[in-house]
Coordinates of C-alpha atoms in Angstrom, one line a residue:
X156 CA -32.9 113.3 -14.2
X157 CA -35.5 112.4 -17.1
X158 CA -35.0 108.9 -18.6
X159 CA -34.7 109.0 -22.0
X160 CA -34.4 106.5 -25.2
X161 CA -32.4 107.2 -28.4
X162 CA -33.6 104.9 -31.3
X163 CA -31.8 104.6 -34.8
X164 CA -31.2 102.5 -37.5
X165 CA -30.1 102.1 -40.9
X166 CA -25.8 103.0 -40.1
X167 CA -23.5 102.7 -43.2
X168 CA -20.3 103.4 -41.5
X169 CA -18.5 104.7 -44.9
X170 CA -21.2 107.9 -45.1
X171 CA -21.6 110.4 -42.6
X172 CA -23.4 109.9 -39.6
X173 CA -24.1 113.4 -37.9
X174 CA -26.5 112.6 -35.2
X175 CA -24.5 110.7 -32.7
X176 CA -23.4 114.1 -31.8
X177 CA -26.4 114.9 -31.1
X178 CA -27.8 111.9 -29.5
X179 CA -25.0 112.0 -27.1
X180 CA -25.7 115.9 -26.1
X181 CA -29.3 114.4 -25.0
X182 CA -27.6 111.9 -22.7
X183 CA -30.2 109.2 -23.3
X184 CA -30.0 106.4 -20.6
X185 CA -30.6 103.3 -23.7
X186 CA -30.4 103.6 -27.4
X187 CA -32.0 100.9 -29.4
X188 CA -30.4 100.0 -32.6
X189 CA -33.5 99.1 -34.8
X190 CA -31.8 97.1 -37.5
X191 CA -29.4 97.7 -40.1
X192 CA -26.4 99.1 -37.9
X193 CA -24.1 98.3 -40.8
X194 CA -24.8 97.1 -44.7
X195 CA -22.6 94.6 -44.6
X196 CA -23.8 92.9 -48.0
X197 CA -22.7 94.4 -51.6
X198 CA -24.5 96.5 -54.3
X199 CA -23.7 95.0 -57.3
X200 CA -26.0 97.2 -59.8
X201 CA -29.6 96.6 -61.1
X202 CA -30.8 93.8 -62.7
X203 CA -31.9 95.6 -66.1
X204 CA -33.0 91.9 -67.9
X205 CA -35.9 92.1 -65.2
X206 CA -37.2 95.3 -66.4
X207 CA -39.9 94.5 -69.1
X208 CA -44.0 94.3 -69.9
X209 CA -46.1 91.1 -69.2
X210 CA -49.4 90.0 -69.1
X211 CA -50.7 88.8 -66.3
X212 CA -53.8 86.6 -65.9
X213 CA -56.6 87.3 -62.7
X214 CA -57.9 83.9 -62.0
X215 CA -58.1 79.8 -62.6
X216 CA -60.1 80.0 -65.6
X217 CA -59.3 78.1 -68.5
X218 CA -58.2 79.6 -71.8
X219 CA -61.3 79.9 -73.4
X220 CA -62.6 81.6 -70.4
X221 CA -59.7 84.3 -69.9
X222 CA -60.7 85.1 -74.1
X223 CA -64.2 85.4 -74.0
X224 CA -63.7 87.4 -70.4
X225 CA -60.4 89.3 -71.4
X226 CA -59.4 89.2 -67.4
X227 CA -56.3 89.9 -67.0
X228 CA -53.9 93.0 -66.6
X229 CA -50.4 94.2 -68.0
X230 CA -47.5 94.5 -65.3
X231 CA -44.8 96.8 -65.6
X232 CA -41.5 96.1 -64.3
X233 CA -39.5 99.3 -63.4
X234 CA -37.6 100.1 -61.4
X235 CA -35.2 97.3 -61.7
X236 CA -34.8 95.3 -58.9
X237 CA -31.1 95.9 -57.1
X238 CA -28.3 93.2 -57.1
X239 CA -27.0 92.3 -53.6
X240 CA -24.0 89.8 -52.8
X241 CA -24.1 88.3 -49.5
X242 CA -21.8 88.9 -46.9
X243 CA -19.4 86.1 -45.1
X244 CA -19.2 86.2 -41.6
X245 CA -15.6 87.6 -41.8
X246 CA -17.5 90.4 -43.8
X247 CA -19.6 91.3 -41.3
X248 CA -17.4 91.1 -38.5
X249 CA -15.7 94.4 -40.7
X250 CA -18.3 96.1 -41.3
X251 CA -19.1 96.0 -37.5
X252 CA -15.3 97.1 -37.0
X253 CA -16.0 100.0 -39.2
X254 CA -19.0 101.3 -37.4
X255 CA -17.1 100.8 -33.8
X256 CA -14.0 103.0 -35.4
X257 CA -16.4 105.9 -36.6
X258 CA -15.6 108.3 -33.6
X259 CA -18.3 110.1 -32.8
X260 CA -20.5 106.5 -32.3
X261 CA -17.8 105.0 -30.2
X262 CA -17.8 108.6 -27.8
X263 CA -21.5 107.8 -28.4
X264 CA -21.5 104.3 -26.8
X265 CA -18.7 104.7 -24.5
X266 CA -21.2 107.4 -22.7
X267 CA -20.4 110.8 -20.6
X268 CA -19.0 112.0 -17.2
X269 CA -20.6 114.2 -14.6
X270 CA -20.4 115.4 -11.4
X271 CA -21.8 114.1 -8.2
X272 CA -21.9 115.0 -4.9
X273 CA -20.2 111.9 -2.7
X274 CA -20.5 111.3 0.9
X275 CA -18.4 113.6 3.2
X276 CA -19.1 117.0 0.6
X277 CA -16.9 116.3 -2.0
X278 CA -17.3 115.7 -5.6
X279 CA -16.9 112.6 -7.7
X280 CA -16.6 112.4 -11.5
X281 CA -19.4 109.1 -12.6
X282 CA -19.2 107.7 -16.6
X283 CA -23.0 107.2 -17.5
X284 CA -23.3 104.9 -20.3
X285 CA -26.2 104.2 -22.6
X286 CA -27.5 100.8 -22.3
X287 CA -27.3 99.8 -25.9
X288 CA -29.2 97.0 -27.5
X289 CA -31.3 96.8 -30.5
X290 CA -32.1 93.8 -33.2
X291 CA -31.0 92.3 -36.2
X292 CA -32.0 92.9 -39.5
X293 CA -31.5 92.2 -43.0
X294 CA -28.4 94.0 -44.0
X295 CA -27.1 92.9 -40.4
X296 CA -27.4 89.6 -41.6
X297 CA -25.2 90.2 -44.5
X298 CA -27.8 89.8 -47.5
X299 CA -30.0 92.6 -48.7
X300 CA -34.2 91.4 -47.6
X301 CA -31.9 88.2 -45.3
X302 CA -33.9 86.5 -43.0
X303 CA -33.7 83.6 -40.5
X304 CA -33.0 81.4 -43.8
X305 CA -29.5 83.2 -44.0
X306 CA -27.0 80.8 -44.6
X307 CA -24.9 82.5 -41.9
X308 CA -27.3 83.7 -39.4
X309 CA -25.9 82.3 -36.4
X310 CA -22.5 83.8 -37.2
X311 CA -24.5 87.3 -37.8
X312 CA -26.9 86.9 -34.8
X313 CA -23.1 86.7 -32.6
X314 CA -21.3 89.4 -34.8
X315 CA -23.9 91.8 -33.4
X316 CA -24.2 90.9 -30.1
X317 CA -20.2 91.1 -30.2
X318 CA -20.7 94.6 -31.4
X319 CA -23.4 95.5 -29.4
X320 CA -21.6 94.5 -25.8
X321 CA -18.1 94.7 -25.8
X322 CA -17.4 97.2 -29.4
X323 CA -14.6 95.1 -31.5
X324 CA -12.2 92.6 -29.9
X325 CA -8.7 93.9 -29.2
X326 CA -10.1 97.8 -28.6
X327 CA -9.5 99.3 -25.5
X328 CA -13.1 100.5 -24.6
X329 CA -13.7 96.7 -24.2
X330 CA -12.3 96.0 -21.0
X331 CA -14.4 99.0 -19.9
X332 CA -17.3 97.5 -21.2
X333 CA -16.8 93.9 -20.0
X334 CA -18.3 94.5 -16.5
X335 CA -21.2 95.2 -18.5
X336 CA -22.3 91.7 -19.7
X337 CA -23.8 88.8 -17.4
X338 CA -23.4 85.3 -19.4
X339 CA -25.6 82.5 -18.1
X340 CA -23.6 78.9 -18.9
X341 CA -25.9 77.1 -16.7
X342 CA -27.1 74.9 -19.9

């Protein structure tokens, strides 16, 4: 059997997502989430008092030099730049709900049977789960462009790794999935 890796990004949970479907037809043995599994911060609009002309100068001449030389260009401002409000952790720990409970991604993760032959002729029915992992990014941090200067990194950084290896506390398919995860406490 051909090993294959499913790569995706960019999940909003509340719009459709037609391609795990898909994605879970090809069997793939990983999938690698490459950032923004959920948008957990807010679009609040644009910022409109942004939009505007301005001059603006080319170098560390004084005034008289930027005259005589007339360096310089105009800037534009358009489009306005977006509005975003940051997530709390409790936020993001719904969003990540939201994308667990959107069916065909939790089929998706969950994996697929097939058959096998077993010792002794007979046939056995195996689960094959894709190993799923990925990283975080800015809207998986909770604020739109968020970085490692997040304010609530560490709680986003464990949020996603919560998602990522055992779905949502209190599901079902967790116990499943616990098997799953080796944790190292030999600090």
């Amino acid at each position: 059997m051909p090993y294959r890796i499913a790569i995706g990004s960019c999940s909003h949970p509340s719009l459709p997502q037609p391609l795990w479907p898909v994605l879970r037809s090809r069997r793939p043995s990983a999938f690698v989430w490459g950032g923004d599994a959920i948008y957990a911060d807010r679009f609040a609009g644009m910022n409109w008092t942004a939009v505007g002309v301005s001059w603006s100068d080319d170098g560390d001449e004084d005034e008289e030099e930027k005259k005589e030389k007339k360096k310089g260009s105009w800037k534009v401002t358009f489009p306005p730049p977006s509005i975003h409000v940051d997530a709390t952790p409790e936020i993001i720990r719904e969003w990540y709900r939201k994308q667990w409970e959107v069916a065909s991604y939790r089929e998706f993760a969950n994996g697929w049977e097939r058959s096998t032959n077993a010792e002794g002729g007979h046939v056995e029915k195996v689960v094959d789960r894709p190993i799923v992992f990925g990283t975080i990014d800015d809207h998986d941090y909770g604020s739109n462009n968020g970085d490692a200067t997040f304010r609530f990194r560490r709680e986003s950084n464990l949020e996603f790794l919560e998602f990522l290896y055992f779905g949502v506390p209190g599901s079902d398919e967790n116990e499943s999935r616990d098997e799953d995860v080796v944790v190292d406490n030999t600090d």
